[in-house]
Each structure stands twice: as structure tokens, then as C-alpha cells.
Tab-separated table of C-alpha atoms in Angstrom:
chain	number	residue	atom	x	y	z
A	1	UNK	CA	-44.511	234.425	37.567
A	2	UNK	CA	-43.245	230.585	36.901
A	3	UNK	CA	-44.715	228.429	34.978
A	4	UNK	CA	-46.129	226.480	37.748
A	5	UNK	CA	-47.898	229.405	38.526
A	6	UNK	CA	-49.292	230.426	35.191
A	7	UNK	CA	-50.495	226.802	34.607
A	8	UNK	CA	-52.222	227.049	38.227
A	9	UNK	CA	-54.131	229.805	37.565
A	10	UNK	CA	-56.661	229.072	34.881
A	11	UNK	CA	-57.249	225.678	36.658
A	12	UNK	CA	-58.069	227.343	40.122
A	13	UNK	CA	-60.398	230.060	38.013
A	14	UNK	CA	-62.439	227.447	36.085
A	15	UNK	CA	-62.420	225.836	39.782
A	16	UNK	CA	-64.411	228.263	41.113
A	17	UNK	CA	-66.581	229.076	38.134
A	18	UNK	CA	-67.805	225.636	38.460
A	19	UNK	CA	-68.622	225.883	41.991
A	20	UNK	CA	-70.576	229.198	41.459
A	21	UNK	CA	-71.996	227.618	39.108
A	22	UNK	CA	-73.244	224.586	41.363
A	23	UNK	CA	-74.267	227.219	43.922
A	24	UNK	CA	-76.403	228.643	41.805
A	25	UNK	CA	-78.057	226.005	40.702
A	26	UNK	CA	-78.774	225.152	43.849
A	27	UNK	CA	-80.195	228.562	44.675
A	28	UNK	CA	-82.455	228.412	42.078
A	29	UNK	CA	-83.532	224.720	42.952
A	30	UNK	CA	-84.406	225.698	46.155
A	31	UNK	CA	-86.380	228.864	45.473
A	32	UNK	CA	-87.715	226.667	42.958
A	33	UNK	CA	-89.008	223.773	45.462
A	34	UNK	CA	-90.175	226.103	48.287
A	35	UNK	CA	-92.127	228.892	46.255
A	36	UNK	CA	-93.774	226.160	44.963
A	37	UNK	CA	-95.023	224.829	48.465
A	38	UNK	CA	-95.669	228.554	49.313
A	39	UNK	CA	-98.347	228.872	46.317
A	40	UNK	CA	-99.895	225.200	46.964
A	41	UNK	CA	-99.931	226.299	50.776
A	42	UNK	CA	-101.734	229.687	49.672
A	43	UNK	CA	-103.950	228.304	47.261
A	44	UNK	CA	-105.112	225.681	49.827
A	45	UNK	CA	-105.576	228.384	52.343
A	46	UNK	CA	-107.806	230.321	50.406
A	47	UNK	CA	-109.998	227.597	48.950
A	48	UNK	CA	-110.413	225.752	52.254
A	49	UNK	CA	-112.278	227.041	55.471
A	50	UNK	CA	-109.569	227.198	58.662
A	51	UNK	CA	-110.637	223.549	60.045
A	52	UNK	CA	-110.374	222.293	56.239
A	53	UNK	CA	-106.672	223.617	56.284
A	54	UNK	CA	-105.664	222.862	59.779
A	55	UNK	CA	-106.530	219.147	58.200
A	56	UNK	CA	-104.545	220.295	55.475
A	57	UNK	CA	-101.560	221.175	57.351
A	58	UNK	CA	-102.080	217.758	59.676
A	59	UNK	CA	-101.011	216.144	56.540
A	60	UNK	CA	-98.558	218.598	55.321
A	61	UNK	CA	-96.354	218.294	58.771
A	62	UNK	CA	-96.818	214.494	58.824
A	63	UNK	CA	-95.109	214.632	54.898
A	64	UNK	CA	-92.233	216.665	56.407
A	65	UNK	CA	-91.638	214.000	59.423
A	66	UNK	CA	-91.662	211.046	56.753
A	67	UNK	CA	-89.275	212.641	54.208
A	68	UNK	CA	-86.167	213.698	57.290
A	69	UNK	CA	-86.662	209.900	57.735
A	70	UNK	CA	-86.336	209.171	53.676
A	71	UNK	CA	-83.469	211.615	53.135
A	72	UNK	CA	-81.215	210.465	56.465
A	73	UNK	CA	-81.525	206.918	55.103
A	74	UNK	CA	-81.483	207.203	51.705
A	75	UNK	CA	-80.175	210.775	49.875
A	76	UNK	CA	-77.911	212.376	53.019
A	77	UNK	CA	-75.396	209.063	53.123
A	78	UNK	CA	-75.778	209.439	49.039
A	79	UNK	CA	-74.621	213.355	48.779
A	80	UNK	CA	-71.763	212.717	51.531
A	81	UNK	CA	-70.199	209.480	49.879
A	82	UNK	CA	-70.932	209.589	46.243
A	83	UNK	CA	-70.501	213.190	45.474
A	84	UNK	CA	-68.025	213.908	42.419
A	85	UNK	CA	-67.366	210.081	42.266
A	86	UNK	CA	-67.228	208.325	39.014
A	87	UNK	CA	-70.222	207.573	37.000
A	88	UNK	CA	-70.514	203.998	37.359
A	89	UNK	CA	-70.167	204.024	40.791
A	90	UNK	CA	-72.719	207.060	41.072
A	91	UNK	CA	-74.954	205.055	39.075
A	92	UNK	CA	-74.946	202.559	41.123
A	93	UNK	CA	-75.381	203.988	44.464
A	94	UNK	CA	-78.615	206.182	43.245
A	95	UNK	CA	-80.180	202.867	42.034
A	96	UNK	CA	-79.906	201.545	45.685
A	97	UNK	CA	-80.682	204.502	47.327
A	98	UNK	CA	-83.805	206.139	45.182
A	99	UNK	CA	-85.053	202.492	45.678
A	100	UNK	CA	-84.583	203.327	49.565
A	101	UNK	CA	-86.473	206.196	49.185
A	102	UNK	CA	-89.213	204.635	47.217
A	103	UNK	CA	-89.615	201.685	50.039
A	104	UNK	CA	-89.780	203.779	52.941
A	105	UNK	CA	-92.692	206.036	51.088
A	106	UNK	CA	-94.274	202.947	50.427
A	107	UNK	CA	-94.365	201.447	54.108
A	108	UNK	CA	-94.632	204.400	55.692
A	109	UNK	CA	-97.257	205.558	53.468
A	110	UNK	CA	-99.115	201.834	54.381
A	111	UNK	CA	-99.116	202.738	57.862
A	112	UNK	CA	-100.812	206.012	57.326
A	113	UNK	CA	-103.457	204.826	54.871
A	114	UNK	CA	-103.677	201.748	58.009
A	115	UNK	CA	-103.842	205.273	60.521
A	116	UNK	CA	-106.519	206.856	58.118
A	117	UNK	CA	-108.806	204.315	59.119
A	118	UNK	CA	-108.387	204.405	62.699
A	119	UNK	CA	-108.679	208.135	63.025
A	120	UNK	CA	-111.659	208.158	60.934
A	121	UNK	CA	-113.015	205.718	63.356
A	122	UNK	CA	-112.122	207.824	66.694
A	123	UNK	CA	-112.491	210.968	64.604
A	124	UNK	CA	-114.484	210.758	61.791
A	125	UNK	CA	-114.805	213.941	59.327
A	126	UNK	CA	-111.304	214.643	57.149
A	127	UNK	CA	-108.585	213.459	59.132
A	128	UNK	CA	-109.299	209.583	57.891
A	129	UNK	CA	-109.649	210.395	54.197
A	130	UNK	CA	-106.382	213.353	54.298
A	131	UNK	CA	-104.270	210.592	55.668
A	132	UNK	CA	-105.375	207.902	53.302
A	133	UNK	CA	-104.348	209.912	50.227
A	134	UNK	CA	-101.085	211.434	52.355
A	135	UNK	CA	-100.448	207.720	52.477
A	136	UNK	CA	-101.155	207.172	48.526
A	137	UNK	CA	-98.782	209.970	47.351
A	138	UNK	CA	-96.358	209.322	50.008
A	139	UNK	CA	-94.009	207.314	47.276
A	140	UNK	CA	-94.421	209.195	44.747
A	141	UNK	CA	-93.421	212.613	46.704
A	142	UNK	CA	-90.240	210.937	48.298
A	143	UNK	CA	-88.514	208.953	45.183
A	144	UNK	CA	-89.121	212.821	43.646
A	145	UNK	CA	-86.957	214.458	46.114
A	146	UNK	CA	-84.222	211.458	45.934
A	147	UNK	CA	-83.862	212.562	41.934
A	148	UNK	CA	-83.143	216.308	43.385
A	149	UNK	CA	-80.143	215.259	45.761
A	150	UNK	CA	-79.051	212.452	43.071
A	151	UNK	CA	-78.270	215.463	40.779
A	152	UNK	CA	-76.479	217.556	43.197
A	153	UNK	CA	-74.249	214.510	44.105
A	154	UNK	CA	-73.283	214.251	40.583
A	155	UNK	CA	-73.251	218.289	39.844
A	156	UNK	CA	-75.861	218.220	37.927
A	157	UNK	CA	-78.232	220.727	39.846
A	158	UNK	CA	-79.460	221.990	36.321
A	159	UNK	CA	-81.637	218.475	35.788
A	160	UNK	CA	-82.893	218.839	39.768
A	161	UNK	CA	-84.112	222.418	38.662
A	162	UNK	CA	-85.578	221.228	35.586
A	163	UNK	CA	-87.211	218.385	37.761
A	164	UNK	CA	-89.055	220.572	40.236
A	165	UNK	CA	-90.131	223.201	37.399
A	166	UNK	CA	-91.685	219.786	36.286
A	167	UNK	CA	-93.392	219.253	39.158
A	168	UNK	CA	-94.757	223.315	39.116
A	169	UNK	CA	-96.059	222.760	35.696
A	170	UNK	CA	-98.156	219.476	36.286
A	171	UNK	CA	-99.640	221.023	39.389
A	172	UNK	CA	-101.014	223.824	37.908
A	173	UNK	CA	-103.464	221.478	36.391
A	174	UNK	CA	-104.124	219.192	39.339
A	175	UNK	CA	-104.548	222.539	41.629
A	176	UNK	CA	-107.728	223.182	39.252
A	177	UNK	CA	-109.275	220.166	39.336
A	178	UNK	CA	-108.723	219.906	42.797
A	179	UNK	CA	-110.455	222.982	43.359
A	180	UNK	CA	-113.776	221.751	41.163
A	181	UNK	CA	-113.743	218.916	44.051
A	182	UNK	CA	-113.431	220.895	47.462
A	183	UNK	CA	-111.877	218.604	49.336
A	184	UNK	CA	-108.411	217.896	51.255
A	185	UNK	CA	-108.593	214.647	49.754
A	186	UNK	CA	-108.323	216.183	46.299
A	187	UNK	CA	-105.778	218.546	47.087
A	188	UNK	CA	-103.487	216.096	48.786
A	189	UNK	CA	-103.932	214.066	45.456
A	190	UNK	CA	-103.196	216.356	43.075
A	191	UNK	CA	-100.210	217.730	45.427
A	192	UNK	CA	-98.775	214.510	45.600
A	193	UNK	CA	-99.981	213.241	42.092
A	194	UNK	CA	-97.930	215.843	40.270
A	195	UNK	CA	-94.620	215.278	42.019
A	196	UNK	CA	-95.514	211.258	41.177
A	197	UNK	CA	-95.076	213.068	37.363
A	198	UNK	CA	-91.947	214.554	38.257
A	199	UNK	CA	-90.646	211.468	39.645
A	200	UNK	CA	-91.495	209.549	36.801
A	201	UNK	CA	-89.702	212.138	35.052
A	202	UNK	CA	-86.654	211.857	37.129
A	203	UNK	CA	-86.111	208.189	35.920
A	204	UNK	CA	-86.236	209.482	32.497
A	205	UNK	CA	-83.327	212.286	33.433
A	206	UNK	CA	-80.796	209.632	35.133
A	207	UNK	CA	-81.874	206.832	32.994
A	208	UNK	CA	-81.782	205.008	36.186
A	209	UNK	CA	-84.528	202.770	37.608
A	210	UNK	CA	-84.940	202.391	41.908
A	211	UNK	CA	-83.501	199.106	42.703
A	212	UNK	CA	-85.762	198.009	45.506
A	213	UNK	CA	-83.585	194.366	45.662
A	214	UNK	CA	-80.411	197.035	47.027
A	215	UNK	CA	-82.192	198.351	49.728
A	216	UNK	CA	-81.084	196.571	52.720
A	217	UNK	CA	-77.512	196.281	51.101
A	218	UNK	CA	-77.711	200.165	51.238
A	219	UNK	CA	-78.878	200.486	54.892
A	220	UNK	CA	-76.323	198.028	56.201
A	221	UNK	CA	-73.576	199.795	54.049
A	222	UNK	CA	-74.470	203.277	55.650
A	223	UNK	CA	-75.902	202.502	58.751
A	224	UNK	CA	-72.877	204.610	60.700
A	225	UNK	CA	-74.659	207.936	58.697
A	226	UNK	CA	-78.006	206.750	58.649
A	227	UNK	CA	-78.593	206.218	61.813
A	228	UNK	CA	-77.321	209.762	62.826
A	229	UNK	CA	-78.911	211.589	60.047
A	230	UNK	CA	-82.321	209.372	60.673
A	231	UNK	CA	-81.965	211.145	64.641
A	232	UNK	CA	-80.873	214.749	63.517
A	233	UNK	CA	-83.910	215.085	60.776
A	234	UNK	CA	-86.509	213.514	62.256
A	235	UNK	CA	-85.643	214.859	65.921
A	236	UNK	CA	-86.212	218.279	64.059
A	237	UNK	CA	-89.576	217.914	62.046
A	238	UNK	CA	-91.021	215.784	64.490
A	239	UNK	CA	-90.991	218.340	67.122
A	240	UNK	CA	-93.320	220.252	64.230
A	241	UNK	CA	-95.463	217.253	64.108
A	242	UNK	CA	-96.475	216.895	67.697
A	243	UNK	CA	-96.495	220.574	68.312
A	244	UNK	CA	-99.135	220.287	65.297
A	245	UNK	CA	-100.825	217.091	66.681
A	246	UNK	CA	-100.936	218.465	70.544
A	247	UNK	CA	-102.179	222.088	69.319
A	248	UNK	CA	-105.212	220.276	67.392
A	249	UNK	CA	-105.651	218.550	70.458
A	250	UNK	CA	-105.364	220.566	72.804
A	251	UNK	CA	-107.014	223.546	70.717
A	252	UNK	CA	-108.788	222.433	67.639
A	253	UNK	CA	-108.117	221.526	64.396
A	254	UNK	CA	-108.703	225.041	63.085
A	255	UNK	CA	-105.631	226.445	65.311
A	256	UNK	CA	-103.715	224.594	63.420
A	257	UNK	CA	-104.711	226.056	60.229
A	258	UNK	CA	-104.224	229.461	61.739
A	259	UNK	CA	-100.298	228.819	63.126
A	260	UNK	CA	-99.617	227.637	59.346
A	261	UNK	CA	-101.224	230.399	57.838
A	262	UNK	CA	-98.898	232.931	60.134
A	263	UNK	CA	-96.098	230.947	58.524
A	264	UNK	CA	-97.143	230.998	55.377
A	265	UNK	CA	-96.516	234.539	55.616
A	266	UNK	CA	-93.250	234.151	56.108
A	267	UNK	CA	-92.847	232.071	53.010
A	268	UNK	CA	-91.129	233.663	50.560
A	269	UNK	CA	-88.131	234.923	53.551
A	270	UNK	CA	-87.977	231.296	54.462
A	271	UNK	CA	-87.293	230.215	50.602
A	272	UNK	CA	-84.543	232.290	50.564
A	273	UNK	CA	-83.032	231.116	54.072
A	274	UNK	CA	-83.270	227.886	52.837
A	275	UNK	CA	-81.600	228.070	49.756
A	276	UNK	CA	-78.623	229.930	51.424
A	277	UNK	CA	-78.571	227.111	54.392
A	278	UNK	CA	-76.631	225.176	50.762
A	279	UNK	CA	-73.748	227.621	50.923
A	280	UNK	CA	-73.724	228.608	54.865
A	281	UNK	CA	-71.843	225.448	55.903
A	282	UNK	CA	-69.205	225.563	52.597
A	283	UNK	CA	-68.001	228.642	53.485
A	284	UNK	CA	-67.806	228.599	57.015
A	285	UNK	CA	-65.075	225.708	56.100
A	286	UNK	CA	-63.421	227.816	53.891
A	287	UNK	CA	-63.102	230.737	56.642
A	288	UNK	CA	-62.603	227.614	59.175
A	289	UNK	CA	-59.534	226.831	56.910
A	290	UNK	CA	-58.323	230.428	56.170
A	291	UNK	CA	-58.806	232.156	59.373
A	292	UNK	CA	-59.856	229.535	61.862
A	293	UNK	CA	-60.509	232.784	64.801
A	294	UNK	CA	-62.858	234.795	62.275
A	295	UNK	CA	-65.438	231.920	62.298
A	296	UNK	CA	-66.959	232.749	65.207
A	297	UNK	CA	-67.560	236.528	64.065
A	298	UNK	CA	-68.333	234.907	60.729
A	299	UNK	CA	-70.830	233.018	62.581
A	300	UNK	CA	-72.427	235.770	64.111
A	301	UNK	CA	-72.831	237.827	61.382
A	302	UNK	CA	-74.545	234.989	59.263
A	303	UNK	CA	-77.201	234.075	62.275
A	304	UNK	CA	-77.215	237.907	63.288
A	305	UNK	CA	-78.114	238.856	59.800
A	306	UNK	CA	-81.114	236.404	59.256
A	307	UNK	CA	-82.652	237.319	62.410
A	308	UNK	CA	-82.246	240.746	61.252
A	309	UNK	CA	-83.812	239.797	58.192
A	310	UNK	CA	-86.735	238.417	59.585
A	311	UNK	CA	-87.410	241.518	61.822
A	312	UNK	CA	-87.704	243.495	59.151
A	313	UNK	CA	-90.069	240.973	56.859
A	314	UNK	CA	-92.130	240.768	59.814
A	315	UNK	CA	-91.628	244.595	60.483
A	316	UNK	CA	-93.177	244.670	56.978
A	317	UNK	CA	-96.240	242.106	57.626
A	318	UNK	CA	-97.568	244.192	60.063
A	319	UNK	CA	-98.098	247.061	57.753
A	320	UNK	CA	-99.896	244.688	55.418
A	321	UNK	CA	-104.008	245.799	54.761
A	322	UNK	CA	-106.646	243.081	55.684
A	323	UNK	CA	-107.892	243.952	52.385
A	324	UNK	CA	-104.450	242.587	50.723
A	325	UNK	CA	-104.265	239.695	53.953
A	326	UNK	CA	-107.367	238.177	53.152
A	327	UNK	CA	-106.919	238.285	49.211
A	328	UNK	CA	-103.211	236.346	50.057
A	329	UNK	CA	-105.194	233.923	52.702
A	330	UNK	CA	-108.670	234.209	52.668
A	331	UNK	CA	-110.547	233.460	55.761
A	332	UNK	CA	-107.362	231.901	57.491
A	333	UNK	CA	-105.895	236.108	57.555
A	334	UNK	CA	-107.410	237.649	60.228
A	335	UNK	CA	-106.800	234.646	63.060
A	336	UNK	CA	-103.407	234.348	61.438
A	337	UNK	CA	-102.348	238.237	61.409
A	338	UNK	CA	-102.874	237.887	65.323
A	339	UNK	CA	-99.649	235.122	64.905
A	340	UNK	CA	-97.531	237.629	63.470
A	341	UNK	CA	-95.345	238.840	65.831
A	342	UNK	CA	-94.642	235.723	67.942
A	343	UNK	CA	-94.217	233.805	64.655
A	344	UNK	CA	-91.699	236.148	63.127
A	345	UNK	CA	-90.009	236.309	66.723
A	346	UNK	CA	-88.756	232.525	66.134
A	347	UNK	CA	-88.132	232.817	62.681
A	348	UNK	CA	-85.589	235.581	63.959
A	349	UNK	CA	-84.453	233.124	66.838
A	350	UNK	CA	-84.144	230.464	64.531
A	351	UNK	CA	-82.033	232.522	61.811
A	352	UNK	CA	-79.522	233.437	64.478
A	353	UNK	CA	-79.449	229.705	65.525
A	354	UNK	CA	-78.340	228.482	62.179
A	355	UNK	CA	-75.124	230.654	61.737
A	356	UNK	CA	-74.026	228.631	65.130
A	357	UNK	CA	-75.158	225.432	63.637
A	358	UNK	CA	-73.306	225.914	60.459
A	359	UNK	CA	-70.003	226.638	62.127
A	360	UNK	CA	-71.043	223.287	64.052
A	361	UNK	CA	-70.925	221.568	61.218
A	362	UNK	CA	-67.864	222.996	59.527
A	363	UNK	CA	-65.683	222.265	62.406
A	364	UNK	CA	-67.177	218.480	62.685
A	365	UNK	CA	-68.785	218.881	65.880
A	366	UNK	CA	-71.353	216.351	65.434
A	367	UNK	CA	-71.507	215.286	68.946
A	368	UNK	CA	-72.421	219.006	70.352
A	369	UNK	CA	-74.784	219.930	66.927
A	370	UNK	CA	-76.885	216.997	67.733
A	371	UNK	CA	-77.005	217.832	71.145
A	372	UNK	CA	-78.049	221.652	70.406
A	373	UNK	CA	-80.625	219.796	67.883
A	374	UNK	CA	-81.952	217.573	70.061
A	375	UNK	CA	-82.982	220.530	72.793
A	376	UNK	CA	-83.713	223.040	70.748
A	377	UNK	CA	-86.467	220.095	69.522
A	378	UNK	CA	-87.640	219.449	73.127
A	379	UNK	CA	-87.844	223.333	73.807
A	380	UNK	CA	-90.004	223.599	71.027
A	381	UNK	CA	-92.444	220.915	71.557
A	382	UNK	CA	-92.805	222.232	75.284
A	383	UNK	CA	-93.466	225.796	74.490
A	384	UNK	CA	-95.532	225.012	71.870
A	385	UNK	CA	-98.210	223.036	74.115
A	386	UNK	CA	-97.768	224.388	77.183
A	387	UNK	CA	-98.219	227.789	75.374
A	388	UNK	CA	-101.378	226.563	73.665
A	389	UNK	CA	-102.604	224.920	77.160
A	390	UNK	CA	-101.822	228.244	79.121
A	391	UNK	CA	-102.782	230.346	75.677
A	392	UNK	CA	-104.808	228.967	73.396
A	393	UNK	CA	-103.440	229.353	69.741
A	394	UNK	CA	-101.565	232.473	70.324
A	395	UNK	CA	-99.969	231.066	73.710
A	396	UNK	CA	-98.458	228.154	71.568
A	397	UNK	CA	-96.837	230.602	69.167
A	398	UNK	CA	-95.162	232.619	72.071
A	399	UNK	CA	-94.134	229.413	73.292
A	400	UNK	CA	-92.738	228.545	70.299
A	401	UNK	CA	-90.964	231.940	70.078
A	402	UNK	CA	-89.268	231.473	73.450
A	403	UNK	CA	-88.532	227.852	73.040
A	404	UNK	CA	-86.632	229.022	69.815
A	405	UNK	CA	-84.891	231.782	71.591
A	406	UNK	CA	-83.466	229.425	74.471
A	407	UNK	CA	-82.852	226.553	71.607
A	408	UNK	CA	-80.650	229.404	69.403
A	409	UNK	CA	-78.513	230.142	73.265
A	410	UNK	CA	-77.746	226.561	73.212
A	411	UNK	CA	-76.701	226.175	69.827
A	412	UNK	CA	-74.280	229.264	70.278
A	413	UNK	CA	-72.772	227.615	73.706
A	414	UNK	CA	-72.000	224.737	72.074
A	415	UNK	CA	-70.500	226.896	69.264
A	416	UNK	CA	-68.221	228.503	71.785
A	417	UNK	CA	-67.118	224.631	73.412
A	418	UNK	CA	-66.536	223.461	69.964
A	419	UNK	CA	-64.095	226.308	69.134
A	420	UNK	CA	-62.456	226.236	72.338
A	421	UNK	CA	-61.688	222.197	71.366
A	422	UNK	CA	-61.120	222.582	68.298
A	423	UNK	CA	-58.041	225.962	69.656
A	424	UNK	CA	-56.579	223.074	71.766
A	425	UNK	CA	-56.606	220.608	68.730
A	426	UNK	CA	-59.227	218.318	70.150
A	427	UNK	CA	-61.936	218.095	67.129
């Protein structure tokens, strides 16, 4: 061995101890984040009647639409160009863009407060008041997630761990007093109250204040990855939003309660998808760039693995007591067991979807993922309301299921153009 070598080595060891240890980190932030929306979603469930939490989830779905739009403006154009970057200039760019995320919570959470009071004019009952106090909380829930992709740009996943265990902690507390009131108002609140803690929190971590005077200097800066990310995100939870909206319509509030029951129950699987979607894409480059004709096996094994997964969870579901389903969901578990097959049928069609869409994005096919994304998006709202029109409730969740399916084809035909370009040298 030269000397070359030997001094190679330890540098290329302590390399990859540091990315485990980022991985990990980002693991446990994950599992951290999303078992902490499972137990809110649970403990909502079981203290609310079905229409209470179909308002519930109204809110919850609206939340997700408004925070694709925060983090493709704000925290995905941070992660891709200030990752691993000098401190000064990381300092600087999450000043700009937390204060991003902190203005688009606040208009954005004007207009639904401004919404409130038009649906509880057409509506009346909880919809007004759930969207007022979505619309309060709105800021404080967005400039909260900034903090946790802030970290992971500079490799710091510890402090966005530490920041959502934050979070967990004050809403234990909230949870109960929210329970003494009974509402959806008060849950909202003290959902969105506690992550305001966290948030506040965050700040103190960073030692960085949101510069709301940099915001337009950071959208004109980053408009080239904005703009795409803004499309991708919001193309994907906004197909859950007016599947949501069109099922209450179409249905009734309460079905909507019922369809996020169902995938409630898939929870604690879809925490741990989630947190592997952070390495999925990393090493499909590193096979990409070691073996460039495994990936597509590679691929296939990741997607054909989660669906596999999922079988089996929901395999497992369906051996579950009502005794045990209704002390998990209350009075939402026996509409929701009904879901259970149908639901865990597109969980599987999505898992297999995402091992195409992450060697998508390792070979830097944006052009065909955000083609897959965008009708794999229209499949879904489709199914999903022409199910519940044909259906009811449980037609919209075999809609869904199909609509997955067919997305999941289309994602892996794409896969197979991309690789055939990128053979002849053309991505």
C-alpha cells in the first residue's frame, strides 16, 4: 500500500461515518415528525365524533397543500444550494428563506381565516371556525418546518430532532386542554400552537431571526427551482385536497373522517416509508454511478419491497379485533375498517411508484418525473370522485387504489425512457 493510499483511507472512513451519521439523524427526525402526527391524528379521532374529524381532516389536508407551497419556495431551493456551504453564507440564506416561509404562512393563512368566514356563511357549523384557527397557526407551523430543513442543509439533523421532540413535548399539554374544550377549534390551536413553541425555539437553535425584508430577493434569486418545486409539491398534495373537498361534497363531511381514519391505520408503515424516501434517492446515485444497468433492478426491488411491505401491514390490519380498532379510533373504526383493503391497495401502488421516482430523480430526469407526478395527481383526483360518485365512501377509496396503480405504471415507463436516454448519453 502507498502512502497515498494509507492517507486516503481514514479520510474516506470518517467520510462515510459522517454520512451515516446524517442518515440517521434524519431517520430519527422523520419518525420523530410523523409519529407525532399519527398520535395527534389518533387522539383527535377518538375524542371527536366522525363529522367532527372529517372537519378535522378538512383542515389537516388544507395544512399539507400550504406547506408543498412553503417548502418549494422557501426550504427545497435552500437544501439544494446551501447545503455544506460555509457558515456565513448559510446564515444568510436561512434568514431569507425562514422569512419566506414565515410570509407565505402568514398570507396564506389570511386568506383562510378570509375563507373561514365565507364557508361559515354558505356552511355554517365547524368548517368557518376550523379554518379560522388553520389560518392562525398557519405561520407558526410553516417557519417550524423551515428550522428542520435549515439543519439538514447545514448537517446538523441532531438540532432538527431536538426541534420536533420540542414540538412533542409542548403538545402533550395543549392536547389536554384541548380535550377539556371539545372542539376542532381547540385542537387545531393547540396543534398549531405548540409547533409556534418549537418555532420559537428554532430561532433560539440557529440564533438566526426570519428576515421578512429578503423575501422577494430570495424568490427572484431561485425562481428557476421554485417555480418547479412550487408545481411538483403542490401538484401532489393538492390532488389530496380536492379528493378531500369533492368527497365531503359529494359524500359528507363524515366520509372524510372515515378515509383518514383508514389511513391513519397505516401510520406508523407510512413513518417509516417516509423517513427512508431521505436515503432512496442518495443511493440510487451511488448505484447510478457504480453500476449504471443495476439501477433499474435496484429500482424494482426498492418500489417492489414497499408494496410488499404494505401488503403485509395491511395483511396484518385485517386481523385486528374491533375491540382493539375502536380503542385505537373510537367511533371513526368500524366505517374505517371497511377502507382497509382499498386503502392499503394504494399504499402498495404507491410504494412501488416511488422506487421508479427515485431512480427519476437520480438520473436528473426532471422533465419525465414531473410528468409521471403530474398524472399520477390527475389519476388520483379522478378515481377518487368518480369512485365516491359511483361508490359512496368506499367507491372513492377503490378509486383511489386504481388511480394509484395506473399512476405507479406511468412512473415506471418513464423510468424505462429515462434509462434508455440516459444508455445513449442524452440526460
Amino acid at each position: 500500500m502507498t502512502t497515498e493510499e494509507e492517507k486516503t483511507r481514514p479520510k474516506a472512513a470518517t467520510a462515510r461515518r459522517a454520512l451515516v451519521g446524517r442518515l440517521s439523524w434524519g431517520l430519527a427526525d422523520q419518525a420523530a415528525s410523523s409519529m407525532t402526527n399519527f398520535a395527534v391524528g389518533i387522539y383527535v379521532a377518538r375524542s371527536l365524533g366522525v363529522t367532527a374529524f372529517g372537519v378535522f381532516s378538512l383542515a389537516w389536508v388544507t395544512y399539507g397543500v400550504v406547506l408543498n407551497v412553503s417548502r418549494g419556495l422557501a426550504t427545497d431551493p435552500l437544501v439544494v444550494r446551501f447545503s455544506g456551504v460555509p457558515e456565513v453564507s448559510w446564515r444568510g440564506a436561512v434568514a431569507r428563506s425562514s422569512g419566506t416561509a414565515l410570509t407565505v404562512g402568514a398570507a396564506l393563512g389570511a386568506a383562510s381565516v378570509v375563507a373561514s368566514v365565507v364557508a361559515g356563511l354558505g356552511l355554517g357549523g365547524r368548517v368557518g371556525p376550523a379554518f379560522a384557527c388553520l389560518g392562525v397557526v398557519l405561520p407558526g407551523l410553516l417557519l417550524q418546518d423551515a428550522w428542520r430543513f435549515a439543519f439538514f442543509a447545514a448537517g446538523a439533523g441532531r438540532k432538527a430532532f431536538v426541534n420536533d421532540l420540542v414540538w412533542g413535548v409542548a403538545l402533550v399539554p395543549a392536547m389536554v386542554a384541548a380535550a377539556r374544550v371539545g372542539s376542532v377549534a381547540a385542537y387545531l390551536l393547540a396543534w398549531g400552537g405548540s409547533a409556534a413553541v418549537a418555532a420559537g425555539y428554532g430561532c433560539f437553535q440557529s440564533g438566526i431571526r426570519p428576515r421578512l425584508t429578503g423575501v422577494r430577493e430570495w424568490l427572484r434569486a431561485h425562481r428557476d427551482l421554485g417555480s418547479r418545486y412550487l408545481v411538483e409539491n403542490v401538484s401532489n398534495s393538492g390532488a389530496g385536497q380536492l379528493r378531500a373537498y369533492g368527497l365531503g361534497a359529494i359524500v359528507g363531511i363524515g366520509a372524510v373522517g372515515v378515509v383518514r381514519g383508514a389511513e391513519l391505520l397505516l401510520g406508523p408503515f407510512m413513518a417509516v416509508l417516509m423517513g427512508l424516501s431521505l436515503v432512496t434517492v442518495a443511493e440510487a446515485a451511488r448505484v447510478l454511478r457504480r453500476a449504471p444497468h443495476r439501477l433499474g433492478t435496484f429500482c424494482l426491488l426498492l418500489g417492489g419491497g414497499q408494496a410488499a411491505a404494505a401488503l403485509l401491514w395491511g395483511g396484518a390490519l385485517l386481523l385486528v379485533p374491533d375491540r382493539a380498532g375502536e380503542f385505537v379510533l373510537g367511533g371513526v373504526w368500524s366505517a374505517a375498517a371497511e377502507l382497509i383493503v382499498p386503502v392499503t391497495l394504494g399504499v402498495a401502488g404507491a410504494g412501488l411508484g416511488t422506487g421508479a421516482a427515485a431512480g427519476l430523480r437520480a438520473l436528473g430526469a426532471a422533465r419525465n418525473s414531473l410528468r409521471s407526478q403530474l398524472f399520477a395527481s390527475a389519476c388520483y383526483v379522478g378515481g377518487g370522485l368518480g369512485g365516491a360518485a359511483v361508490g359512496g365512501t368506499v367507491g372513492s377509496a377503490w378509486g383511489v387504489a386504481a388511480a394509484t396503480v395506473c399512476g405507479s405504471a406511468v412512473w415506471w415507463l418513464q423510468l424505462r425512457s429515462a434509462l434508455r436516454e440516459h444508455h445513449r448519453g442524452g440526460v
